[in-house]
Short mmCIF file of C-alpha atoms and ligand atoms in Angstrom, two decimals:
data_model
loop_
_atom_site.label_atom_id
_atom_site.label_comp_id
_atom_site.label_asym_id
_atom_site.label_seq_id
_atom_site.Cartn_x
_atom_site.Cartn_y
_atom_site.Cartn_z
CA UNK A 884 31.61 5.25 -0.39
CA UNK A 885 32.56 8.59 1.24
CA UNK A 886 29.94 10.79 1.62
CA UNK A 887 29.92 14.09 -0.36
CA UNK A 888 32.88 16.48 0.22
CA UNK A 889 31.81 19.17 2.34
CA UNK A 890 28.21 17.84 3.76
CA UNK A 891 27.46 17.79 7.27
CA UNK A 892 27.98 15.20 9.71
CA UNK A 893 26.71 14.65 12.97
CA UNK A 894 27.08 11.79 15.54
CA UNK A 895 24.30 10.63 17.43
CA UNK A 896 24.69 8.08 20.51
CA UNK A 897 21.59 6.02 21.37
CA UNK A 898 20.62 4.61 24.73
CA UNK A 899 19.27 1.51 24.63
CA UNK A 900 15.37 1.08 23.36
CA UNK A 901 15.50 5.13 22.12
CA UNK A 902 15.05 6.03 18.34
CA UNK A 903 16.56 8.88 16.16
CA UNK A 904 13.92 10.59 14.27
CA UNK A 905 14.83 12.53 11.10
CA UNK A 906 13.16 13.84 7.95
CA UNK A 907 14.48 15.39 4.86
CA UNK A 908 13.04 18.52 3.55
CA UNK A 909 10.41 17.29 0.98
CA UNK A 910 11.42 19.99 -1.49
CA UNK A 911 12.17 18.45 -4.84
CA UNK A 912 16.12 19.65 -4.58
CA UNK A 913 16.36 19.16 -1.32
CA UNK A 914 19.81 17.53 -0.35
CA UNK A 915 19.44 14.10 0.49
CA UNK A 916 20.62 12.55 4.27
CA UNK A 917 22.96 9.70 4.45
CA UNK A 918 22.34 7.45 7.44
CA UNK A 919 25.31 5.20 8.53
CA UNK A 920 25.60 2.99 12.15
CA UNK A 921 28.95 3.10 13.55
CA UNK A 922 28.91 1.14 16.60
CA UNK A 923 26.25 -1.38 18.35
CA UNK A 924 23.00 -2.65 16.61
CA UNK A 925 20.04 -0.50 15.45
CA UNK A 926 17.03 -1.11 12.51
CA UNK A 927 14.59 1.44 10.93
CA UNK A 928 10.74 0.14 10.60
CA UNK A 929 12.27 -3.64 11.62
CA UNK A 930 15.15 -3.91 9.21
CA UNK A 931 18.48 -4.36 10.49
CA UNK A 932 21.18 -1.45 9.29
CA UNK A 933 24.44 -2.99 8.59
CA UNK A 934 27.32 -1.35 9.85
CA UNK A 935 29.16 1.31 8.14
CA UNK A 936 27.06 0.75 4.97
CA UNK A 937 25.34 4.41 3.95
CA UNK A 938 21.80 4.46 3.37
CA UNK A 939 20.63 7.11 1.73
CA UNK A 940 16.96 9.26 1.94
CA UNK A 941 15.99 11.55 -0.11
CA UNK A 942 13.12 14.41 -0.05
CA UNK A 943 10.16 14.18 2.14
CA UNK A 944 11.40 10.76 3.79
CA UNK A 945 10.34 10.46 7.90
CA UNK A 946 12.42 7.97 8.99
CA UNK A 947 13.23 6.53 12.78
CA UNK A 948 16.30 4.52 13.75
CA UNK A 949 15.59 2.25 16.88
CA UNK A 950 18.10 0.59 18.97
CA UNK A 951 17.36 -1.80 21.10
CA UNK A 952 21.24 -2.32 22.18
CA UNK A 953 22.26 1.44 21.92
CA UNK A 954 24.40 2.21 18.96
CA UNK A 955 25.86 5.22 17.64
CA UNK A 956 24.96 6.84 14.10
CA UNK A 957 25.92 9.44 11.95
CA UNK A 958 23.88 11.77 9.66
CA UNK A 959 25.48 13.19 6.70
CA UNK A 960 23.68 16.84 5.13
CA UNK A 961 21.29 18.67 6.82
CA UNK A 962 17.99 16.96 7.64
CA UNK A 963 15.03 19.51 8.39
CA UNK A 964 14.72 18.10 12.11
CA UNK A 965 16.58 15.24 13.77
CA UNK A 966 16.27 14.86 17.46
CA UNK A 967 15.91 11.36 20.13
CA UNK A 968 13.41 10.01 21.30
CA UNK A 969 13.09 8.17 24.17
CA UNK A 970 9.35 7.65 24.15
CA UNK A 971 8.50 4.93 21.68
CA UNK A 972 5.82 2.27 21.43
CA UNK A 973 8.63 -0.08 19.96
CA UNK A 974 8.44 -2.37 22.92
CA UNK A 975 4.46 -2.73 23.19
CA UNK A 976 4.94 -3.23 19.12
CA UNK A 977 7.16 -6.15 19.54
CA UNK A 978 5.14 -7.79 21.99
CA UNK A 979 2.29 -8.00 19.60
CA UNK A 980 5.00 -9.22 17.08
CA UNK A 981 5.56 -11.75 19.89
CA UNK A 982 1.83 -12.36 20.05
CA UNK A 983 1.54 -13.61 16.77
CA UNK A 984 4.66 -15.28 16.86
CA UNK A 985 3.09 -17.53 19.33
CA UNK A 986 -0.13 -18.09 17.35
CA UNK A 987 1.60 -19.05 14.36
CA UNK A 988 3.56 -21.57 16.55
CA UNK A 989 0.80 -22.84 17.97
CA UNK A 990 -0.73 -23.06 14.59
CA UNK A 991 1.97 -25.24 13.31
CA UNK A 992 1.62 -27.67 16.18
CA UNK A 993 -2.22 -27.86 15.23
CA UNK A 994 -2.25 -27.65 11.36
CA UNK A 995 -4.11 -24.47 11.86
CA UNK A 996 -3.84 -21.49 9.95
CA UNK A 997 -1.73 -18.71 11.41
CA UNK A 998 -3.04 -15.37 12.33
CA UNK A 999 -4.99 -13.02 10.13
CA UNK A 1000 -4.17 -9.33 11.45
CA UNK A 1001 -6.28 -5.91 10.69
CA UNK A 1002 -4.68 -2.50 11.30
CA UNK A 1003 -7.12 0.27 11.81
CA UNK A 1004 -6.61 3.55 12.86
CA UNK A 1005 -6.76 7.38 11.10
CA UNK A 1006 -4.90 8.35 8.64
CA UNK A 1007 -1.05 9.35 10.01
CA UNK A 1008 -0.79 7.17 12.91
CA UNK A 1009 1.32 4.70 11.20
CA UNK A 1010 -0.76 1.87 10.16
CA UNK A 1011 2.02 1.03 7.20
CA UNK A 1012 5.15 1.69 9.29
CA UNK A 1013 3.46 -1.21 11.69
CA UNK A 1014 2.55 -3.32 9.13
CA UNK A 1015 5.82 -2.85 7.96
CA UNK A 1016 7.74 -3.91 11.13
CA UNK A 1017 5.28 -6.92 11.95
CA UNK A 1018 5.85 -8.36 8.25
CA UNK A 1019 9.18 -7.55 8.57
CA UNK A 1020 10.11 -8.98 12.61
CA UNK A 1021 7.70 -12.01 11.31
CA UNK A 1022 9.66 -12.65 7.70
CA UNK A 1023 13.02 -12.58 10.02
CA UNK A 1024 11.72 -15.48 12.73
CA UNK A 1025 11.35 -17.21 9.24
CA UNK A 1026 7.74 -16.89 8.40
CA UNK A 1027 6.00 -15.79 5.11
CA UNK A 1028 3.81 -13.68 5.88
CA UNK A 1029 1.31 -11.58 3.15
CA UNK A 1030 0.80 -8.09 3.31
CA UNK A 1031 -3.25 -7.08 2.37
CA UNK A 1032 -3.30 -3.65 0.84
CA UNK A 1033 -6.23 -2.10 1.19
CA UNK A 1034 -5.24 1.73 1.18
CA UNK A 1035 -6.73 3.09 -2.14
CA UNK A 1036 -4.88 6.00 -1.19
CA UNK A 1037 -1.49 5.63 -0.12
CA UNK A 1038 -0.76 2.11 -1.28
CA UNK A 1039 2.89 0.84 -0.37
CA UNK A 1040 2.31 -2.11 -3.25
CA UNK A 1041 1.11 -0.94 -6.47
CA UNK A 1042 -0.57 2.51 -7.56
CA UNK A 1043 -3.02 4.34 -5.95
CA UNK A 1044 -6.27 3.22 -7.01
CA UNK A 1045 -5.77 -0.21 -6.39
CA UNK A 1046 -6.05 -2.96 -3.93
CA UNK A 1047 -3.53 -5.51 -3.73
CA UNK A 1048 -1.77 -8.37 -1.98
CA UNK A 1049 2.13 -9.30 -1.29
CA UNK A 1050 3.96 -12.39 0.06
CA UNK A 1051 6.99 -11.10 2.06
CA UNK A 1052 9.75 -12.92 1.29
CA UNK A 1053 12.08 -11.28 2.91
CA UNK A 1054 12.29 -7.96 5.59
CA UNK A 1055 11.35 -4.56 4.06
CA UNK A 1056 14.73 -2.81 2.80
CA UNK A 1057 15.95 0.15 4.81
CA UNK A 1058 15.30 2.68 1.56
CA UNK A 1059 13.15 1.37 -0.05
CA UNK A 1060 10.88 -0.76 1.86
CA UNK A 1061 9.55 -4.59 0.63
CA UNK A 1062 10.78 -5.51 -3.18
CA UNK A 1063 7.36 -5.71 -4.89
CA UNK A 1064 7.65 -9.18 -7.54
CA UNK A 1065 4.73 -10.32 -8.48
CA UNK A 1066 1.76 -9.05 -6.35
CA UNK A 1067 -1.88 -9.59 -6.91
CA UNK A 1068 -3.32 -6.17 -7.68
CA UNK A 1069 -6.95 -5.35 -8.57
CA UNK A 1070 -8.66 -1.91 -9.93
CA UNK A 1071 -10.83 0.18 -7.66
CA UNK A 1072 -10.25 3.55 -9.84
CA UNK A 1073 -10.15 6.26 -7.07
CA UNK A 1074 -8.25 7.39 -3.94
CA UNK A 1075 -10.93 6.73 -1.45
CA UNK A 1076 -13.28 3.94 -1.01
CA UNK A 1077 -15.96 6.61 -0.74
CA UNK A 1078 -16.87 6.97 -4.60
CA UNK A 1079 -17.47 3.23 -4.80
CA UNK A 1080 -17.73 1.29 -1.45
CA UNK A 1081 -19.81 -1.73 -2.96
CA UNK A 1082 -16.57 -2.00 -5.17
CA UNK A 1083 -13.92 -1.65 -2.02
CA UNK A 1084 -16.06 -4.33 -0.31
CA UNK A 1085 -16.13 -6.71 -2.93
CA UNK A 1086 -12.35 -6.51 -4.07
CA UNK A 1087 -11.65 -6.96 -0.08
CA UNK A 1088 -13.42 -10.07 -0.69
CA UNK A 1089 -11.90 -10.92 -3.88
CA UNK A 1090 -8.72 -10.85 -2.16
CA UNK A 1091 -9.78 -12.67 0.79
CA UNK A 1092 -10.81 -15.59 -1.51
CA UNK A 1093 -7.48 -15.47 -3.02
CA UNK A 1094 -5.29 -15.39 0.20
CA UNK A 1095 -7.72 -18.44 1.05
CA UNK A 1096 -6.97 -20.55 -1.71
CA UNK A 1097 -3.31 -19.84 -1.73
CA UNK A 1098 -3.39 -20.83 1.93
CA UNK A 1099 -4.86 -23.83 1.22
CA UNK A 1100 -2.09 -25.52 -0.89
CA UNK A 1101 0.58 -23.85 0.66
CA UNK A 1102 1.10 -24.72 4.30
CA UNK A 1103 3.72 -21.78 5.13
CA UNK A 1104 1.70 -18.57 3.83
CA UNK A 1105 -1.54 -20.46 6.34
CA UNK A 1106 0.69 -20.39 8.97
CA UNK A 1107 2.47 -17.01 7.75
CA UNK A 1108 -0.58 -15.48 8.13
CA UNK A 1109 -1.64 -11.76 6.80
CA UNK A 1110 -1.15 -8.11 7.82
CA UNK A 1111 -3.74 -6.30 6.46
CA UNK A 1112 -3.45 -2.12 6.11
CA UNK A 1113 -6.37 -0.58 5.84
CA UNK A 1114 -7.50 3.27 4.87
CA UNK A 1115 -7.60 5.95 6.95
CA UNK A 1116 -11.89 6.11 6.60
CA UNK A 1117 -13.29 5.12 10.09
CA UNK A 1118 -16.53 6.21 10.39
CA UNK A 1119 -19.90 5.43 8.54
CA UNK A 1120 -19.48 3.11 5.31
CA UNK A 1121 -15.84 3.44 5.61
CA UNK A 1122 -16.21 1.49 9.47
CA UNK A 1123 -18.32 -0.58 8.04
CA UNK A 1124 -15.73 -1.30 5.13
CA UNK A 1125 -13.57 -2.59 7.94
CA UNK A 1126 -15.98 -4.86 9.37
CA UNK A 1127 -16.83 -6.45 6.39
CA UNK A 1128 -13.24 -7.11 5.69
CA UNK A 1129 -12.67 -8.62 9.23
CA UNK A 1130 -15.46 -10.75 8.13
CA UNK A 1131 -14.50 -11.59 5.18
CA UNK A 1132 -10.86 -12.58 6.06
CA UNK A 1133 -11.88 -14.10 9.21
CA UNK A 1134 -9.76 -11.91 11.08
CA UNK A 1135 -7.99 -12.85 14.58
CA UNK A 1136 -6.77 -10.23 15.51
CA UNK A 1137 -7.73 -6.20 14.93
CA UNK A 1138 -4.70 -3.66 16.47
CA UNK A 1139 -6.06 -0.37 16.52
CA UNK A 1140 -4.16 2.93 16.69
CA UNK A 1141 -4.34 5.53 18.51
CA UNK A 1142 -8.34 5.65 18.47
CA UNK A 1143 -10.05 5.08 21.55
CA UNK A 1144 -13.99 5.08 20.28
CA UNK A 1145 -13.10 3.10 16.96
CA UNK A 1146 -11.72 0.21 19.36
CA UNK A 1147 -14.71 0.03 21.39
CA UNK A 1148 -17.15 -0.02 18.40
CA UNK A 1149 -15.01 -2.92 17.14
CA UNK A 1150 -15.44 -5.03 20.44
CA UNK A 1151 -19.27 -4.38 19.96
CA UNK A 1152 -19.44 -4.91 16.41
CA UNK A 1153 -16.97 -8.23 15.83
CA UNK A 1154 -17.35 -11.70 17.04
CA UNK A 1155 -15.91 -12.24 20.73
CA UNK A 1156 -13.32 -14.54 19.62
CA UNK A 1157 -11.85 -11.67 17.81
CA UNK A 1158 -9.03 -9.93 19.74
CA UNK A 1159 -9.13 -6.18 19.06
CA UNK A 1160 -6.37 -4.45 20.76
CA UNK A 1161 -5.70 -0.91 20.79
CA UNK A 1162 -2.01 0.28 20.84
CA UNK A 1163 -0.82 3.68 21.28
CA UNK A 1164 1.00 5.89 17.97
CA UNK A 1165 4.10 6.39 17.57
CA UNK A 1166 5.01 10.31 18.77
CA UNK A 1167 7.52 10.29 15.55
CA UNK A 1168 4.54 10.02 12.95
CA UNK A 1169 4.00 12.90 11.50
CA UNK A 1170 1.39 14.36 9.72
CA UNK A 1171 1.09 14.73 6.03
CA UNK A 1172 -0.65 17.52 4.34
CA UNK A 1173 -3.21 17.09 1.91
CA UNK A 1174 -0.36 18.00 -0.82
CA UNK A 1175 1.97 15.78 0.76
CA UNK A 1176 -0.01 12.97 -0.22
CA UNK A 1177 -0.95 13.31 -3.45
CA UNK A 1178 2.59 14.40 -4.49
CA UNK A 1179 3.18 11.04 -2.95
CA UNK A 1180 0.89 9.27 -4.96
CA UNK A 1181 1.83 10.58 -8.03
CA UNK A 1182 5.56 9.84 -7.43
CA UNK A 1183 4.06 6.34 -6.81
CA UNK A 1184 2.89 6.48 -10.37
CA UNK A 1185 6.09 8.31 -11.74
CA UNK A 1186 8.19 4.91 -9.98
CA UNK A 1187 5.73 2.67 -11.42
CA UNK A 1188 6.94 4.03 -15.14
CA UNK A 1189 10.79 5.47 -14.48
CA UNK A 1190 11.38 3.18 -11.81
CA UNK A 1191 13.36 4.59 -8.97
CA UNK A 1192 16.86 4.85 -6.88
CA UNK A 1193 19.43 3.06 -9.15
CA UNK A 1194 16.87 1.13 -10.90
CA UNK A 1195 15.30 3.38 -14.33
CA UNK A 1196 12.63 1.82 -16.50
CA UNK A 1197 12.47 3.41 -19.83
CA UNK A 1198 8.62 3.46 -20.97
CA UNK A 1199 7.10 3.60 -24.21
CA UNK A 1200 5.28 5.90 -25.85
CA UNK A 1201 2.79 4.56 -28.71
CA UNK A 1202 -0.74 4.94 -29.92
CA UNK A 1203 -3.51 3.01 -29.87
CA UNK A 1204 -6.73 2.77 -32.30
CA UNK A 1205 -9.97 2.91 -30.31
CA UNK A 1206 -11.15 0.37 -31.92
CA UNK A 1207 -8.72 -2.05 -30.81
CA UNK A 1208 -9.48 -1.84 -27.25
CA UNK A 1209 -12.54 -1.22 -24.96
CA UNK A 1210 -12.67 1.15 -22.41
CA UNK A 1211 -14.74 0.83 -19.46
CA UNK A 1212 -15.42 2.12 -16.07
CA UNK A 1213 -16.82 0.73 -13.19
CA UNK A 1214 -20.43 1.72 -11.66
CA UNK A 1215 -22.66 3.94 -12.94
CA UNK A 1216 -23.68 7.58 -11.78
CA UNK A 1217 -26.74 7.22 -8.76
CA UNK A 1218 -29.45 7.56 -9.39
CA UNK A 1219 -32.89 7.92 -7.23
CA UNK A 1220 -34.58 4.68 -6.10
CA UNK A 1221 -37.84 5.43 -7.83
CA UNK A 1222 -35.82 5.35 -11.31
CA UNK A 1223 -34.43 2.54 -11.51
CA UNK A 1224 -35.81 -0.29 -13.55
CA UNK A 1225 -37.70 -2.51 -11.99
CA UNK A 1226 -35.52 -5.33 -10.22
CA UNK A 1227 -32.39 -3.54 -10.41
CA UNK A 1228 -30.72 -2.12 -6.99
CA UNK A 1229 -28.28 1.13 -6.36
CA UNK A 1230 -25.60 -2.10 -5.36
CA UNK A 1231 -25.71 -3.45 -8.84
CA UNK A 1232 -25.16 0.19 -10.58
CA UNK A 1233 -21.93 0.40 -8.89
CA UNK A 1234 -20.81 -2.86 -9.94
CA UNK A 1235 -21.84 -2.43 -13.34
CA UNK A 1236 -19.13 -2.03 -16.15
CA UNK A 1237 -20.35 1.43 -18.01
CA UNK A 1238 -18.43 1.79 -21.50
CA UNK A 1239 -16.45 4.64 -22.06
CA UNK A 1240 -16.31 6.70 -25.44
CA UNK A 1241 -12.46 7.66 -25.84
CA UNK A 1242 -12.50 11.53 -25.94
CA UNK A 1243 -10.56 14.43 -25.18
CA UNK A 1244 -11.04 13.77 -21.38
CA UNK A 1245 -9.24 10.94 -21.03
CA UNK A 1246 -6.15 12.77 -21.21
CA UNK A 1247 -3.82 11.93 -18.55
CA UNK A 1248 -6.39 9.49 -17.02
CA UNK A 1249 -4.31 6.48 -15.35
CA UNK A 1250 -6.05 3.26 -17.15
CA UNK A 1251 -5.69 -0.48 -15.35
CA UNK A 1252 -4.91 -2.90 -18.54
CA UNK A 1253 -7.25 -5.92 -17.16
CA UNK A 1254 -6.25 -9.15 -17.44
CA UNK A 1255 -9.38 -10.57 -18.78
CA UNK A 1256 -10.15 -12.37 -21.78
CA UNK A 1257 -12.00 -9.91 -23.51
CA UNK A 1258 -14.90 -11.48 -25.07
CA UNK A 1259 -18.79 -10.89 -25.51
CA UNK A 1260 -21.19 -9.52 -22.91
CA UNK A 1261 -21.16 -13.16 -20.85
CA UNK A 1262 -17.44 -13.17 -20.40
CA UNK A 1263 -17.08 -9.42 -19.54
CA UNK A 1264 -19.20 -10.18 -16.18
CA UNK A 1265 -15.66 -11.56 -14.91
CA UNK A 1266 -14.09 -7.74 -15.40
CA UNK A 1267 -14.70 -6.65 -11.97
CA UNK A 1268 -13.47 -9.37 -10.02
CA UNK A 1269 -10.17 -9.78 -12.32
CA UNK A 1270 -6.69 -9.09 -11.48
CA UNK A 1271 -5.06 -6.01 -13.12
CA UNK A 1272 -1.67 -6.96 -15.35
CA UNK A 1273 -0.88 -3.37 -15.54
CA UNK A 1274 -1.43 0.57 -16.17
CA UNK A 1275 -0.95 3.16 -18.59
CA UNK A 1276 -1.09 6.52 -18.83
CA UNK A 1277 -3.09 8.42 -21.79
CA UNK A 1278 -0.92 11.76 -23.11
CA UNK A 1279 -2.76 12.61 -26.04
CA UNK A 1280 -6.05 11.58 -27.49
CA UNK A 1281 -7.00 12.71 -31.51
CA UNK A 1282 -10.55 11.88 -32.07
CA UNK A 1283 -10.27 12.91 -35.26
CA UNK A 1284 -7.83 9.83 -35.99
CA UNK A 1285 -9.88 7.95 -33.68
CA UNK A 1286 -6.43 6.94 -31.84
CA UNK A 1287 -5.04 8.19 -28.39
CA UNK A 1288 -1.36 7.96 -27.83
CA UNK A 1289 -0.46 6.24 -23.91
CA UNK A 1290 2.41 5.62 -21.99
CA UNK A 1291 3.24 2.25 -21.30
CA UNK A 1292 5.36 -0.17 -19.61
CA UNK A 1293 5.59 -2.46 -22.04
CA UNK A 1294 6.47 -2.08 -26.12
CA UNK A 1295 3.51 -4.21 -26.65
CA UNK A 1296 0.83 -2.02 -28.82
CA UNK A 1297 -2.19 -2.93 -26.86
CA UNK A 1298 -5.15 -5.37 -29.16
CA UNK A 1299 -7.85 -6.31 -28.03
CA UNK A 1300 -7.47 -4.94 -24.36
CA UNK A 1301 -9.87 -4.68 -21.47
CA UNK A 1302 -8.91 -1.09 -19.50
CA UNK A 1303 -10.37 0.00 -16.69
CA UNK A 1304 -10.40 4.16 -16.64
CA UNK A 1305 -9.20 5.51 -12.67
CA UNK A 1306 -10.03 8.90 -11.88
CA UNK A 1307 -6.49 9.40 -11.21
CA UNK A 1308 -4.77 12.02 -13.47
CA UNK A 1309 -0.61 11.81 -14.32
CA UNK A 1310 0.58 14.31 -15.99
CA UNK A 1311 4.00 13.35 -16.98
CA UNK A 1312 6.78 15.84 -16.48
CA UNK A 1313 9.66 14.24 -17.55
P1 LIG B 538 -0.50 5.80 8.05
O1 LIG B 538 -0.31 4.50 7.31
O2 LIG B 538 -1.26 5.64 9.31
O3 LIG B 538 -1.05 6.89 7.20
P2 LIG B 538 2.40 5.84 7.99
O4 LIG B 538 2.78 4.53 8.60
O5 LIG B 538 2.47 5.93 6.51
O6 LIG B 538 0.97 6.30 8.49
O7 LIG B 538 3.34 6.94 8.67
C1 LIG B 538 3.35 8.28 8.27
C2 LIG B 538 4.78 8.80 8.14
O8 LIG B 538 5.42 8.81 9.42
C3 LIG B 538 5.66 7.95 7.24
O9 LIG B 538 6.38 8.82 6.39
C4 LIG B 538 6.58 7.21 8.20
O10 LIG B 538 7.85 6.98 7.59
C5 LIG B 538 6.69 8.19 9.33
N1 LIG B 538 6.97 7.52 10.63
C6 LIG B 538 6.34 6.45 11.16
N2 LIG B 538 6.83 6.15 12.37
C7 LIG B 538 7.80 7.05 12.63
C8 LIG B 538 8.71 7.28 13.72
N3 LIG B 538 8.70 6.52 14.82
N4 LIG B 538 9.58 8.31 13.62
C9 LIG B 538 9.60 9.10 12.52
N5 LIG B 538 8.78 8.95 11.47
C10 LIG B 538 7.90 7.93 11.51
#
């Protein structure tokens, strides 16, 4: 497990409650930076490292290694910055970690349900990395917590384009954050809750029903309580996306980052017995370029089909008749109040399930395989507010031959299928 002849290493000793901050060049060949601890204790985003195990990061990671102890490190290659820092919010973070601790205690003692948690902030404050630590500080106390994705845009559980839920199991791993089995994933088809808000609002909802039930026959997610990350859209419909899902999930408690005005108009807006706290950023987040993320989102979709690290998934490639599937998207094109038919509102237009005639334009188009029945007009009304079993990827589309060839997890030839057209493109490389 010796690292590779001839990279460089370099010791770092940590004080006690400092971090070491590094990131690796995101550059596609960019050498990747081995992280081992060599004495005292130390965790990155709430995990513990083991000692004199390697962990390894590869291009574009932004990773910080907090001690609470002190501890010494080493870095093997040549990450593009590494430096301590002695200025962290870790210690205000745990105490809301402590916080919640004590609600879910308290919620045990009172066969109450445990606490229901928003993060809000901008984008790049680090909304996931403290999502990530709370799940992952609460899943080590011995909770089971559920993480609430809500970022169409950088989602840490499925795709992009999707909403989704988790039940943490166990704390995030130190490369490659929380092992994703089994979450509950719906379609919303873009990267920002902006094309289709009535659609954001009501899969928030959908989800909140869910986590509801769930927590109704099983006494350890109620008390486990949620973590909910949110997007990075604060003002306008996208503020008023986050009170409707504090609403809708009956929020306790709303931690804002790093944004001053947003926490005040959340004291106004939610009930008093909601605690909104604001809590400063972390100094080590940095911020990602508009390129950043989407090559980040698209290596979310490249792992969702190759898999990733030591784990490779070998997709299939196969085509599919038109006629055996239907393709739809959700909500229709605006258009001006004085149009539409009589009865009918803008809200139901963007709920509405428009077909979609297979042409050359659905090349590369990501497509959510819906897990409902399809059936007639009555039982399609269910579409929306379904769970997604998967995606696929369309490469090639003869409309001549009326068939379109997709890339798929499964070997399955698709019959009979409900899919759900994204806006997202994947163009597949490999
Ligand atoms: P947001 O969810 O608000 O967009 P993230 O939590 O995804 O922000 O953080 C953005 C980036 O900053 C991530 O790559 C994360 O790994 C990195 N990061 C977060 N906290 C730190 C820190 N203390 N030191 C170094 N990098 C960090």
């Amino acid at each position: 497990d010796a690292p590779a002849a001839g990279k460089l290493s370099t010791r770092f000793d940590l004080e006690k409650e400092t971090e070491l901050r590094f990131e690796v060049e995101a550059a596609e060949a960019a050498e990747q930076v081995e992280l081992e601890l060599l004495t005292g204790m130390a965790e990155v985003f709430g995990s513990e490292l083991n000692r004199n195990k390697k962990y390894t990061f590869g291009p574009g990671s932004k990773i910080a290694v907090f001690t609470w102890q002190g501890c010494s490190v080493n870095l093997y290659g040549k990450p593009e910055v590494a430096y301590v820092s002695k200025d962290t919010p870790m210690l205000l973070y745990l105490n809301t970690h402590a916080a919640l601790e004590q609600m879910r205690k308290q919620a045990e003692r009172d066969n109450e349900r445990g606490p229901r948690v928003m993060v809000v902030g901008p984008t790049d404050v680090g909304k996931s990395t403290v999502c990530r630590l709370l799940l992952s500080y609460a899943v080590r106390v011995g909770r089971r917590p559920t993480l609430v994705e809500l970022d169409v845009g950088q989602s840490g559980v499925s795709v992009p384009g999707t909403v989704s839920a988790l039940c943490i199991e166990r704390p995030a791993d130190v490369e490659e954050g929380f092992s994703v089995q089994a979450p509950l994933v719906y379609h919303f088809g873009s990267t920002t809750p902006g094309t289709n808000i009535k659609l954001y609002n009501k899969l928030t909802s959908c989800l909140a029903e869910v986590f509801s039930q769930r927590c109704e026959v099983n006494r350890k997610a109620s008390v486990g309580g949620c973590i909910i990350n949110t997007c990075g859209w604060v003002k306008g419909s996208g503020y008023q996306a986050l009170v409707h899902c504090a609403s809708t999930f009956q929020v306790d408690v709303v931690l804002v980052l790093d944004h001053e005005r947003l926490y005040n108009e959340l004291k106004r807006d939610l009930p008093h017995f909601v605690r909104v706290v604001l809590l400063p950023k972390s100094g080590g987040v940095v911020e990602r370029s508009k390129d950043c993320r989407r090559e980040a989102r698209e290596e979310k979709i490249r792992e969702y089909f190759y898999g990733f690290r030591g784990v490779s998934f070998y997709p299939f490639s196969f085509e599919v008749r038109f006629s055996d599937v239907r393709i739809y998207k959700i909500g229709a094109p605006s258009i001006p109040d004085s149009c539409l038919p009589l009865g009918m509102s803008q809200d139901d237009t963007q709920l509405k399930l428009v077909p979609v005639t297979p042409g050359r334009d659905l090349t590369y188009h990501v497509l959510s395989v819906s897990s409902a029945e399809d059936g007639e007009e009555g039982v399609r009304k269910g579409i929306v507010e379904s769970p997604v079993c998967g995606f696929i990827v369309v490469t090639y589309v003869d409309t001549q031959a009326q068939v379109m060839k997709v890339l798929s997890p499964a070997p399955r030839p698709l019959q009979r299928h409900t899919l759900l057209i994204m806006d997202i493109r994947f163009m597949d490389m490999k």
